[in-house]
Amino acid sequence: GFIVTDRTLKLFLCGPLLIQAVFLTLAGHLETPVSVVACIVIAVAMEGFAIPAYCVNHLDLAPQHASVTTGISNTVATLSGIVSPLVTGFIVTDRSAEQWRIVFYITSTLLVLGSMFYGVFGSGEKQPWATDENL
């Protein structure tokens, strides 16, 4: 039912985002390259749990319009993929650990905010606007 779908989506989307934030923040504080890389690998691996949750969410929200909603969300995601290297290049000028720590903090903050937003407003319920009786 709705409650199970809603909670499952939130668990598999919010949980990995928060774990990513923890490991990226931790990576900014570790000294050895191996430990930093290990934290980044774990953080990126957590995305494997989140991807199915937000991919299937388009089908839950609007089955008849899932291709359009997926296209819109992928466009927004692509924009962040364009902006983030520019911001990183602006912050990291001498490759110091302190500058990379700022990048990790920004990324972690965005992950936590995204998780909180979806945790509060996210839904697995078919939306009223997605119902078209003429189709």
XYZ file of N, CA and C in Angstrom:
405
model
N 0.803 -1.188 0.000
C 0.000 0.000 0.000
C 0.849 1.256 0.000
N 0.164 2.370 0.098
C 0.813 3.676 0.053
C 1.827 3.857 1.169
N 1.455 3.510 2.388
C 2.336 3.725 3.534
C 3.630 2.947 3.356
N 3.537 1.709 2.933
C 4.728 0.886 2.737
C 5.588 1.465 1.626
N 4.990 1.823 0.503
C 5.735 2.401 -0.614
C 6.401 3.697 -0.200
N 5.663 4.552 0.464
C 6.180 5.852 0.883
C 7.372 5.690 1.822
N 7.225 4.862 2.818
C 8.303 4.653 3.796
C 9.509 3.977 3.161
N 9.270 3.025 2.283
C 10.376 2.336 1.621
C 11.162 3.299 0.752
N 10.463 4.127 -0.016
C 11.149 5.119 -0.841
C 11.981 6.064 0.011
N 11.406 6.534 1.091
C 12.129 7.467 1.960
C 13.329 6.790 2.612
N 13.168 5.542 3.011
C 14.278 4.807 3.613
C 15.430 4.647 2.625
N 15.105 4.218 1.401
C 16.148 3.939 0.429
C 16.672 5.177 -0.287
N 16.034 6.305 -0.120
C 16.580 7.534 -0.683
C 17.259 8.360 0.395
N 16.580 8.603 1.474
C 17.137 9.457 2.535
C 18.298 8.783 3.256
N 18.175 7.499 3.530
C 19.241 6.781 4.230
C 20.582 6.874 3.522
N 20.663 6.464 2.263
C 21.941 6.558 1.556
C 22.464 7.993 1.412
N 21.575 8.968 1.229
C 22.042 10.355 1.131
C 22.701 10.798 2.430
N 22.109 10.422 3.551
C 22.684 10.793 4.846
C 24.000 10.061 5.098
N 24.071 8.799 4.705
C 25.323 8.050 4.857
C 26.406 8.659 3.974
N 26.048 9.064 2.751
C 27.007 9.745 1.883
C 27.537 11.002 2.555
N 26.654 11.772 3.136
C 27.058 13.016 3.797
C 28.045 12.735 4.925
N 27.787 11.702 5.702
C 28.685 11.351 6.813
C 30.069 10.984 6.288
N 30.125 10.132 5.269
C 31.424 9.687 4.768
C 32.174 10.795 4.022
N 31.474 11.685 3.353
C 32.164 12.805 2.710
C 32.698 13.790 3.742
N 31.934 14.017 4.795
C 32.421 14.879 5.872
C 33.635 14.241 6.537
N 33.558 12.951 6.777
C 34.679 12.231 7.368
C 35.909 12.297 6.463
N 35.713 12.161 5.165
C 36.831 12.228 4.218
C 37.568 13.557 4.315
N 36.856 14.614 4.615
C 37.486 15.922 4.740
C 38.351 16.064 5.972
N 38.232 15.139 6.904
C 38.988 15.232 8.157
C 40.086 14.186 8.291
N 40.147 13.257 7.386
C 41.162 12.213 7.476
C 42.458 12.679 6.822
N 43.562 12.091 7.262
C 44.881 12.537 6.809
C 45.483 11.662 5.717
N 45.257 10.359 5.785
C 45.921 9.475 4.828
C 45.098 9.349 3.547
N 45.781 9.342 2.412
C 45.059 9.223 1.132
C 44.193 7.969 1.045
N 44.668 6.850 1.587
C 43.905 5.603 1.513
C 42.584 5.733 2.271
N 42.609 6.338 3.447
C 41.374 6.481 4.226
C 40.410 7.465 3.567
N 40.948 8.513 2.954
C 40.092 9.477 2.246
C 39.417 8.797 1.058
N 40.202 8.062 0.278
C 39.647 7.362 -0.888
C 38.620 6.318 -0.444
N 38.893 5.615 0.641
C 37.939 4.617 1.142
C 36.609 5.274 1.500
N 36.662 6.431 2.149
C 35.422 7.142 2.505
C 34.666 7.598 1.260
N 35.395 8.079 0.273
C 34.745 8.531 -0.962
C 34.122 7.343 -1.694
N 34.813 6.217 -1.719
C 34.273 5.017 -2.366
C 32.986 4.565 -1.672
N 32.985 4.558 -0.349
C 31.777 4.171 0.389
C 30.645 5.154 0.106
N 30.972 6.444 0.085
C 29.948 7.463 -0.191
C 29.337 7.268 -1.575
N 30.180 7.030 -2.563
C 29.675 6.837 -3.927
C 28.892 5.528 -4.024
N 29.335 4.500 -3.313
C 28.623 3.216 -3.332
C 27.210 3.358 -2.777
N 27.019 4.254 -1.836
C 25.684 4.471 -1.265
C 24.695 4.957 -2.323
N 25.204 5.579 -3.360
C 24.335 6.032 -4.448
C 23.627 4.849 -5.101
N 24.268 3.688 -5.059
C 23.655 2.490 -5.618
C 22.348 2.112 -4.939
N 22.200 2.497 -3.676
C 20.945 2.250 -2.969
C 19.913 3.336 -3.260
N 20.377 4.537 -3.522
C 19.462 5.661 -3.735
C 18.899 5.692 -5.157
N 19.698 5.311 -6.134
C 19.272 5.410 -7.538
C 17.954 4.671 -7.797
N 17.800 3.421 -7.382
C 16.519 2.759 -7.647
C 15.328 3.480 -7.016
N 15.536 4.085 -5.854
C 14.428 4.764 -5.176
C 13.933 5.953 -5.976
N 14.846 6.796 -6.463
C 14.325 7.952 -7.182
C 13.976 7.642 -8.627
N 14.540 6.585 -9.185
C 14.136 6.212 -10.546
C 12.704 5.673 -10.575
N 12.372 4.819 -9.619
C 11.032 4.236 -9.589
C 9.993 5.247 -9.109
N 10.429 6.283 -8.411
C 9.489 7.258 -7.865
C 8.705 7.973 -8.968
N 9.295 8.139 -10.136
C 8.577 8.755 -11.257
C 7.365 7.909 -11.657
N 7.539 6.601 -11.627
C 6.427 5.705 -11.961
C 5.349 5.723 -10.889
N 5.747 5.894 -9.642
C 4.767 5.969 -8.552
C 3.953 7.257 -8.628
N 4.620 8.361 -8.899
C 3.955 9.668 -8.887
C 3.040 9.875 -10.084
N 3.517 9.491 -11.262
C 2.757 9.765 -12.485
C 3.077 8.706 -13.538
N 2.460 7.541 -13.452
C 2.793 6.461 -14.380
C 2.658 6.844 -15.853
N 1.630 7.618 -16.180
C 1.406 7.991 -17.579
C 2.360 9.085 -18.052
N 2.989 9.767 -17.123
C 3.869 10.885 -17.473
C 5.289 10.671 -16.966
N 5.645 9.431 -16.662
C 6.947 9.143 -16.060
C 8.104 9.568 -16.958
N 7.944 9.440 -18.268
C 9.037 9.834 -19.164
C 9.281 11.340 -19.105
N 8.224 12.118 -19.001
C 8.366 13.576 -18.925
C 8.969 13.988 -17.586
N 8.467 13.421 -16.494
C 9.008 13.788 -15.177
C 10.460 13.338 -15.037
N 10.803 12.195 -15.617
C 12.192 11.741 -15.605
C 13.068 12.700 -16.396
N 12.602 13.135 -17.542
C 13.362 14.088 -18.350
C 13.596 15.402 -17.633
N 12.580 15.890 -16.951
C 12.721 17.151 -16.202
C 13.730 16.983 -15.072
N 13.612 15.906 -14.307
C 14.540 15.716 -13.183
C 15.965 15.467 -13.674
N 16.130 14.768 -14.791
C 17.472 14.567 -15.340
C 18.077 15.875 -15.839
N 17.250 16.767 -16.352
C 17.745 18.081 -16.771
C 18.276 18.858 -15.582
N 17.522 18.867 -14.501
C 17.970 19.564 -13.286
C 19.255 18.925 -12.760
N 19.320 17.598 -12.765
C 20.519 16.902 -12.292
C 21.725 17.227 -13.169
N 21.513 17.351 -14.470
C 22.602 17.696 -15.373
C 23.118 19.099 -15.098
N 22.223 20.014 -14.785
C 22.652 21.377 -14.459
C 23.565 21.383 -13.237
N 23.229 20.589 -12.233
C 24.101 20.522 -11.056
C 25.443 19.885 -11.414
N 25.442 18.971 -12.355
C 26.685 18.360 -12.818
C 27.565 19.324 -13.594
N 26.969 20.362 -14.147
C 27.732 21.401 -14.844
C 28.260 22.425 -13.848
N 27.438 22.797 -12.886
C 27.799 23.846 -11.930
C 28.828 23.362 -10.908
N 28.701 22.127 -10.434
C 29.570 21.667 -9.344
C 31.063 21.669 -9.686
N 31.504 21.266 -10.882
C 32.936 21.376 -11.173
C 33.412 22.835 -11.225
N 32.537 23.727 -11.661
C 32.904 25.144 -11.684
C 33.092 25.678 -10.267
N 32.176 25.326 -9.380
C 32.281 25.758 -7.981
C 33.522 25.143 -7.337
N 33.760 23.863 -7.600
C 34.942 23.199 -7.051
C 36.216 23.868 -7.548
N 36.273 24.193 -8.829
C 37.441 24.879 -9.381
C 37.654 26.253 -8.775
N 36.582 26.917 -8.429
C 36.672 28.231 -7.791
C 37.204 28.107 -6.363
N 36.791 27.058 -5.656
C 37.192 26.872 -4.256
C 38.593 26.279 -4.148
N 38.859 25.243 -4.938
C 40.137 24.527 -4.836
C 41.129 25.154 -5.808
N 41.949 26.047 -5.284
C 42.935 26.732 -6.129
C 44.344 26.198 -5.924
N 44.643 25.692 -4.730
C 45.992 25.168 -4.489
C 45.991 23.720 -3.992
N 44.860 23.046 -4.140
C 44.714 21.622 -3.807
C 44.998 21.305 -2.338
N 44.755 22.233 -1.473
C 44.994 21.985 -0.048
C 43.841 21.184 0.553
N 44.142 20.498 1.642
C 43.118 19.709 2.335
C 42.000 20.604 2.840
N 42.336 21.813 3.263
C 41.324 22.746 3.771
C 40.323 23.122 2.679
N 40.826 23.351 1.472
C 39.929 23.713 0.372
C 39.040 22.538 -0.021
N 39.604 21.337 -0.055
C 38.790 20.170 -0.368
C 37.762 19.917 0.723
N 38.124 20.218 1.957
C 37.185 20.060 3.072
C 35.951 20.926 2.842
N 36.146 22.131 2.328
C 35.019 23.025 2.029
C 34.108 22.388 0.977
N 34.715 21.808 -0.055
C 33.932 21.143 -1.108
C 33.136 19.981 -0.514
N 33.771 19.194 0.345
C 33.072 18.076 0.984
C 31.946 18.577 1.880
N 32.172 19.675 2.585
C 31.114 20.249 3.437
C 29.925 20.721 2.603
N 30.210 21.384 1.506
C 29.122 21.860 0.638
C 28.318 20.669 0.114
N 29.025 19.655 -0.368
C 28.353 18.467 -0.895
C 27.533 17.772 0.189
N 28.118 17.619 1.367
C 27.402 16.978 2.477
C 26.166 17.770 2.873
N 26.304 19.086 2.896
C 25.160 19.938 3.238
C 24.034 19.764 2.229
N 24.374 19.747 0.949
C 23.349 19.559 -0.083
C 22.694 18.181 0.029
N 23.476 17.168 0.357
C 22.907 15.826 0.542
C 21.937 15.790 1.718
N 22.317 16.417 2.825
C 21.439 16.444 4.000
C 20.173 17.237 3.702
N 20.322 18.393 3.055
C 19.145 19.206 2.720
C 18.217 18.464 1.762
N 18.793 17.796 0.764
C 17.986 17.011 -0.168
C 17.254 15.881 0.527
N 17.935 15.228 1.442
C 17.314 14.150 2.206
C 16.188 14.674 3.083
N 16.427 15.799 3.734
C 15.384 16.389 4.583
C 14.179 16.814 3.749
N 14.430 17.420 2.591
C 13.340 17.867 1.727
C 12.488 16.678 1.293
N 13.152 15.616 0.825
C 12.395 14.446 0.391
C 11.718 13.758 1.571
N 12.389 13.725 2.709
C 11.791 13.120 3.897
C 10.499 13.799 4.311
N 10.429 15.119 4.119
C 9.234 15.878 4.502
C 8.195 15.886 3.382
N 8.632 16.181 2.163
C 7.685 16.407 1.066
C 7.573 15.248 0.079
N 8.494 14.296 0.128
C 8.491 13.199 -0.829
C 7.274 12.306 -0.677
N 6.903 11.655 -1.765
C 5.708 10.824 -1.749
C 5.872 9.657 -2.711
N 5.195 8.587 -2.401
C 5.107 7.460 -3.307
C 3.695 7.292 -3.832
N 2.865 8.303 -3.599
C 1.454 8.256 -3.970
C 1.248 8.880 -5.353
N 0.382 8.250 -6.144
C 0.047 8.807 -7.452
C -0.572 10.186 -7.254
N -0.079 11.149 -8.015
C -0.506 12.532 -7.860
C -1.809 12.804 -8.618
N -2.651 13.693 -8.078
C -3.935 13.996 -8.726
C -3.773 14.538 -10.149
N -2.736 15.321 -10.375
C -2.527 15.896 -11.707
C -2.106 14.841 -12.725
N -1.692 13.662 -12.255
C -1.210 12.614 -13.151
C -2.335 11.731 -13.669
N -3.546 11.973 -13.233
C -4.685 11.169 -13.659
C -5.401 11.875 -14.796
N -5.438 11.216 -15.920
C -6.129 11.765 -17.085
C -7.166 10.741 -17.537
N -8.401 11.070 -17.330
C -9.478 10.134 -17.659
C -9.612 9.901 -19.164
N -9.055 10.776 -19.988
C -9.190 10.656 -21.438
C -8.193 9.680 -22.053
N -7.204 9.251 -21.263
C -6.200 8.332 -21.821
C -6.598 6.893 -21.617
